[in-house]
mmCIF file of C-alpha atoms in Angstrom:
data_model
loop_
_atom_site.group_PDB
_atom_site.id
_atom_site.type_symbol
_atom_site.label_atom_id
_atom_site.label_comp_id
_atom_site.label_asym_id
_atom_site.label_seq_id
_atom_site.Cartn_x
_atom_site.Cartn_y
_atom_site.Cartn_z
ATOM 1 C CA MET G 88 -26.492 -22.799 -13.768
ATOM 2 C CA ARG G 89 -27.220 -21.232 -17.154
ATOM 3 C CA LYS G 90 -25.866 -17.837 -18.220
ATOM 4 C CA LEU G 91 -28.813 -15.479 -18.817
ATOM 5 C CA ALA G 92 -29.432 -13.970 -22.222
ATOM 6 C CA GLU G 93 -29.109 -10.200 -22.543
ATOM 7 C CA ALA G 94 -32.902 -9.752 -22.729
ATOM 8 C CA GLU G 95 -33.343 -11.796 -19.543
ATOM 9 C CA VAL G 96 -30.765 -9.672 -17.737
ATOM 10 C CA GLU G 97 -32.467 -6.459 -18.889
ATOM 11 C CA ARG G 98 -35.835 -7.743 -17.721
ATOM 12 C CA ALA G 99 -34.501 -8.798 -14.303
ATOM 13 C CA LEU G 100 -32.795 -5.422 -13.864
ATOM 14 C CA GLN G 101 -36.153 -3.670 -14.288
ATOM 15 C CA ASP G 102 -37.132 -4.999 -10.851
ATOM 16 C CA LEU G 103 -33.799 -3.803 -9.392
ATOM 17 C CA PRO G 104 -33.512 -0.175 -10.541
ATOM 18 C CA GLU G 105 -30.554 0.529 -8.223
ATOM 19 C CA TRP G 106 -28.511 -2.173 -9.936
ATOM 20 C CA GLY G 107 -26.619 -1.574 -13.154
ATOM 21 C CA LEU G 108 -25.058 -3.720 -15.824
ATOM 22 C CA VAL G 109 -21.282 -3.485 -16.214
ATOM 23 C CA GLY G 110 -19.863 -5.846 -18.799
ATOM 24 C CA GLU G 111 -20.704 -9.406 -17.729
ATOM 25 C CA SER G 112 -21.703 -8.438 -14.195
ATOM 26 C CA ILE G 113 -24.260 -6.409 -12.254
ATOM 27 C CA ASN G 114 -23.365 -3.912 -9.561
ATOM 28 C CA ARG G 115 -24.783 -1.497 -7.026
ATOM 29 C CA THR G 116 -23.197 1.105 -4.769
ATOM 30 C CA TYR G 117 -24.755 1.559 -1.314
ATOM 31 C CA ALA G 118 -24.163 4.698 0.755
ATOM 32 C CA PHE G 119 -24.070 4.480 4.556
ATOM 33 C CA ALA G 120 -23.744 7.014 7.380
ATOM 34 C CA ASP G 121 -20.085 6.220 8.033
ATOM 35 C CA PHE G 122 -17.323 3.616 7.701
ATOM 36 C CA ARG G 123 -18.574 1.554 10.670
ATOM 37 C CA ALA G 124 -22.046 1.244 9.150
ATOM 38 C CA ALA G 125 -20.481 0.321 5.800
ATOM 39 C CA MET G 126 -18.404 -2.414 7.466
ATOM 40 C CA ALA G 127 -21.451 -3.795 9.317
ATOM 41 C CA PHE G 128 -23.157 -4.181 5.941
ATOM 42 C CA VAL G 129 -20.041 -5.787 4.446
ATOM 43 C CA ASN G 130 -19.902 -8.362 7.239
ATOM 44 C CA ALA G 131 -23.589 -9.218 6.897
ATOM 45 C CA VAL G 132 -23.125 -9.609 3.136
ATOM 46 C CA ALA G 133 -20.024 -11.773 3.734
ATOM 47 C CA GLU G 134 -22.011 -14.082 6.036
ATOM 48 C CA SER G 135 -24.712 -14.487 3.396
ATOM 49 C CA ALA G 136 -22.069 -15.087 0.741
ATOM 50 C CA GLU G 137 -20.560 -17.921 2.766
ATOM 51 C CA ARG G 138 -23.975 -19.412 3.492
ATOM 52 C CA VAL G 139 -24.986 -19.591 -0.172
ATOM 53 C CA GLN G 140 -21.402 -19.990 -1.448
ATOM 54 C CA HIS G 141 -21.759 -17.120 -3.879
ATOM 55 C CA HIS G 142 -19.304 -14.286 -3.315
ATOM 56 C CA PRO G 143 -19.670 -10.810 -4.750
ATOM 57 C CA ASP G 144 -16.675 -8.574 -5.276
ATOM 58 C CA ILE G 145 -16.876 -6.026 -2.449
ATOM 59 C CA LEU G 146 -15.360 -2.547 -2.682
ATOM 60 C CA VAL G 147 -15.395 -0.329 0.417
ATOM 61 C CA ARG G 148 -14.651 3.365 -0.021
ATOM 62 C CA TYR G 149 -15.180 4.890 3.423
ATOM 63 C CA ALA G 150 -19.004 4.962 3.771
ATOM 64 C CA LYS G 151 -19.765 3.554 0.316
ATOM 65 C CA VAL G 152 -19.856 -0.120 -0.613
ATOM 66 C CA THR G 153 -20.028 -1.417 -4.180
ATOM 67 C CA LEU G 154 -21.066 -5.028 -4.786
ATOM 68 C CA THR G 155 -20.297 -6.613 -8.149
ATOM 69 C CA LEU G 156 -21.928 -9.915 -9.015
ATOM 70 C CA SER G 157 -21.308 -12.480 -11.716
ATOM 71 C CA THR G 158 -21.175 -16.263 -11.850
ATOM 72 C CA HIS G 159 -17.694 -17.441 -12.766
ATOM 73 C CA ASP G 160 -18.795 -21.018 -13.500
ATOM 74 C CA ALA G 161 -21.318 -19.745 -16.066
ATOM 75 C CA ASN G 162 -18.963 -17.074 -17.395
ATOM 76 C CA GLY G 163 -21.703 -14.449 -17.027
ATOM 77 C CA ILE G 164 -24.805 -13.398 -15.102
ATOM 78 C CA THR G 165 -27.195 -16.036 -13.736
ATOM 79 C CA THR G 166 -30.269 -16.106 -11.497
ATOM 80 C CA ARG G 167 -27.887 -16.675 -8.555
ATOM 81 C CA ASP G 168 -26.599 -13.135 -9.069
ATOM 82 C CA PHE G 169 -30.079 -11.658 -8.996
ATOM 83 C CA ASP G 170 -30.953 -13.773 -5.939
ATOM 84 C CA PHE G 171 -27.906 -12.395 -4.167
ATOM 85 C CA ALA G 172 -28.642 -8.833 -5.305
ATOM 86 C CA ARG G 173 -32.088 -9.058 -3.702
ATOM 87 C CA GLU G 174 -30.572 -10.535 -0.526
ATOM 88 C CA ALA G 175 -28.021 -7.682 -0.333
ATOM 89 C CA ASP G 176 -30.820 -5.123 -0.789
ATOM 90 C CA ARG G 177 -32.756 -6.833 2.004
ATOM 91 C CA ILE G 178 -29.698 -6.643 4.288
ATOM 92 C CA ALA G 179 -29.229 -2.961 3.441
ATOM 93 C CA GLY G 180 -32.935 -2.371 4.062
ATOM 94 C CA SER G 181 -33.512 -0.854 0.640
ATOM 95 C CA MET M 73 0.059 16.624 6.212
ATOM 96 C CA ARG M 74 2.225 17.366 3.171
ATOM 97 C CA LYS M 75 1.861 15.542 -0.138
ATOM 98 C CA LEU M 76 5.096 13.674 -0.869
ATOM 99 C CA ALA M 77 7.156 14.476 -3.934
ATOM 100 C CA GLU M 78 7.502 11.751 -6.558
ATOM 101 C CA ALA M 79 11.094 11.009 -5.548
ATOM 102 C CA GLU M 80 10.030 10.630 -1.905
ATOM 103 C CA VAL M 81 7.281 8.208 -2.910
ATOM 104 C CA GLU M 82 9.697 6.168 -5.019
ATOM 105 C CA ARG M 83 12.174 6.018 -2.144
ATOM 106 C CA ALA M 84 9.508 4.950 0.379
ATOM 107 C CA LEU M 85 8.261 2.255 -2.013
ATOM 108 C CA GLN M 86 11.723 0.688 -2.108
ATOM 109 C CA ASP M 87 11.150 -0.492 1.472
ATOM 110 C CA LEU M 88 7.713 -1.881 0.509
ATOM 111 C CA PRO M 89 8.370 -3.979 -2.605
ATOM 112 C CA GLU M 90 4.893 -5.547 -2.532
ATOM 113 C CA TRP M 91 3.292 -2.117 -2.856
ATOM 114 C CA GLY M 92 2.841 -0.381 -6.182
ATOM 115 C CA LEU M 93 2.138 3.141 -7.342
ATOM 116 C CA VAL M 94 -1.148 3.698 -9.174
ATOM 117 C CA GLY M 95 -1.780 7.296 -10.075
ATOM 118 C CA GLU M 96 -1.912 9.325 -6.850
ATOM 119 C CA SER M 97 -2.192 6.275 -4.599
ATOM 120 C CA ILE M 98 -0.299 3.171 -3.503
ATOM 121 C CA ASN M 99 -1.802 -0.290 -3.487
ATOM 122 C CA ARG M 100 -1.130 -3.902 -2.645
ATOM 123 C CA THR M 101 -3.076 -7.106 -3.246
ATOM 124 C CA TYR M 102 -2.898 -9.771 -0.525
ATOM 125 C CA ALA M 103 -3.801 -13.404 -1.210
ATOM 126 C CA PHE M 104 -5.341 -15.543 1.540
ATOM 127 C CA ALA M 105 -6.365 -19.190 1.846
ATOM 128 C CA ASP M 106 -10.080 -18.467 1.411
ATOM 129 C CA PHE M 107 -12.837 -15.852 1.723
ATOM 130 C CA ARG M 108 -13.080 -16.216 5.518
ATOM 131 C CA ALA M 109 -9.373 -15.518 5.953
ATOM 132 C CA ALA M 110 -9.661 -12.550 3.599
ATOM 133 C CA MET M 111 -12.564 -11.142 5.635
ATOM 134 C CA ALA M 112 -10.656 -11.601 8.912
ATOM 135 C CA PHE M 113 -7.863 -9.476 7.440
ATOM 136 C CA VAL M 114 -10.381 -6.892 6.186
ATOM 137 C CA ASN M 115 -11.907 -6.565 9.646
ATOM 138 C CA ALA M 116 -8.518 -6.171 11.326
ATOM 139 C CA VAL M 117 -7.577 -3.518 8.758
ATOM 140 C CA ALA M 118 -10.933 -1.774 9.324
ATOM 141 C CA GLU M 119 -10.287 -1.630 13.085
ATOM 142 C CA SER M 120 -6.885 -0.072 12.506
ATOM 143 C CA ALA M 121 -8.385 2.371 10.020
ATOM 144 C CA GLU M 122 -10.917 3.550 12.590
ATOM 145 C CA ARG M 123 -8.255 3.826 15.296
ATOM 146 C CA VAL M 124 -5.975 6.060 13.229
ATOM 147 C CA GLN M 125 -8.837 7.607 11.213
ATOM 148 C CA HIS M 126 -7.193 6.803 7.915
ATOM 149 C CA HIS M 127 -9.288 4.577 5.657
ATOM 150 C CA PRO M 128 -7.922 2.677 2.675
ATOM 151 C CA ASP M 129 -10.177 1.647 -0.174
ATOM 152 C CA ILE M 130 -10.701 -2.088 0.321
ATOM 153 C CA LEU M 131 -11.534 -4.469 -2.526
ATOM 154 C CA VAL M 132 -12.369 -8.086 -1.695
ATOM 155 C CA ARG M 133 -12.387 -10.610 -4.536
ATOM 156 C CA TYR M 134 -12.997 -13.964 -2.838
ATOM 157 C CA ALA M 135 -9.626 -14.745 -1.208
ATOM 158 C CA LYS M 136 -7.812 -11.650 -2.484
ATOM 159 C CA VAL M 137 -7.872 -8.225 -0.858
ATOM 160 C CA THR M 138 -6.542 -5.068 -2.499
ATOM 161 C CA LEU M 139 -5.846 -2.023 -0.331
ATOM 162 C CA THR M 140 -5.502 1.369 -2.011
ATOM 163 C CA LEU M 141 -4.124 4.263 0.002
ATOM 164 C CA SER M 142 -4.033 7.995 -0.565
ATOM 165 C CA THR M 143 -4.620 11.055 1.594
ATOM 166 C CA HIS M 144 -7.628 12.996 0.356
ATOM 167 C CA ASP M 145 -6.831 16.097 2.423
ATOM 168 C CA ALA M 146 -3.389 16.332 0.811
ATOM 169 C CA ASN M 147 -4.648 15.341 -2.634
ATOM 170 C CA GLY M 148 -1.932 12.725 -2.942
ATOM 171 C CA ILE M 149 0.317 10.314 -1.054
ATOM 172 C CA THR M 150 1.630 11.226 2.406
ATOM 173 C CA THR M 151 3.609 9.519 5.174
ATOM 174 C CA ARG M 152 0.232 8.480 6.681
ATOM 175 C CA ASP M 153 -0.269 6.204 3.680
ATOM 176 C CA PHE M 154 3.096 4.534 4.152
ATOM 177 C CA ASP M 155 2.462 4.212 7.907
ATOM 178 C CA PHE M 156 -0.817 2.465 7.152
ATOM 179 C CA ALA M 157 0.771 0.267 4.465
ATOM 180 C CA ARG M 158 3.297 -0.989 7.034
ATOM 181 C CA GLU M 159 0.507 -1.559 9.574
ATOM 182 C CA ALA M 160 -1.519 -3.565 7.013
ATOM 183 C CA ASP M 161 1.558 -5.674 6.196
ATOM 184 C CA ARG M 162 2.060 -6.280 9.921
ATOM 185 C CA ILE M 163 -1.586 -7.415 10.246
ATOM 186 C CA ALA M 164 -1.187 -9.725 7.231
ATOM 187 C CA GLY M 165 2.029 -11.068 8.707
ATOM 188 C CA SER M 166 4.064 -10.263 5.606
#
């Protein structure tokens, strides 16, 4: 799995406007109706993470969930991160 | 719910050596065997949080979970935070 060049990351982010670049990772914060809805999302994301063996950092702050994605083995951002970002958006329905 | 004075926080922390003071909150990082074990802990903590209506910030980084506690209504640390810290330790079994 090859680390993406900066231009490749920028281009991929154009299709994911809710996602931002933070250092060597991409992240998005999702807002839900309440803590229960946030936790339902977290558990669905966790199931996907186990299935594909790619685990985002997950921060829950009451009804808000921030996912942070990078690929440790590549020491940066790879297509796996963008694949997972799209999967998380699909789970969240947005 | 009254915000605790600094000396009260320091005293309470002496009984919780794994917990640290970070700004106006207390936190602890728990290490588990793997992501699944970490998520089981997160879900047990989330159930407790809903029951007592006191919600820590929860950060999951693969097998590590960091809980951060403060009381927004009091704009600082209260006895509710220490009660929840003890409950989380009980859930983690340490």
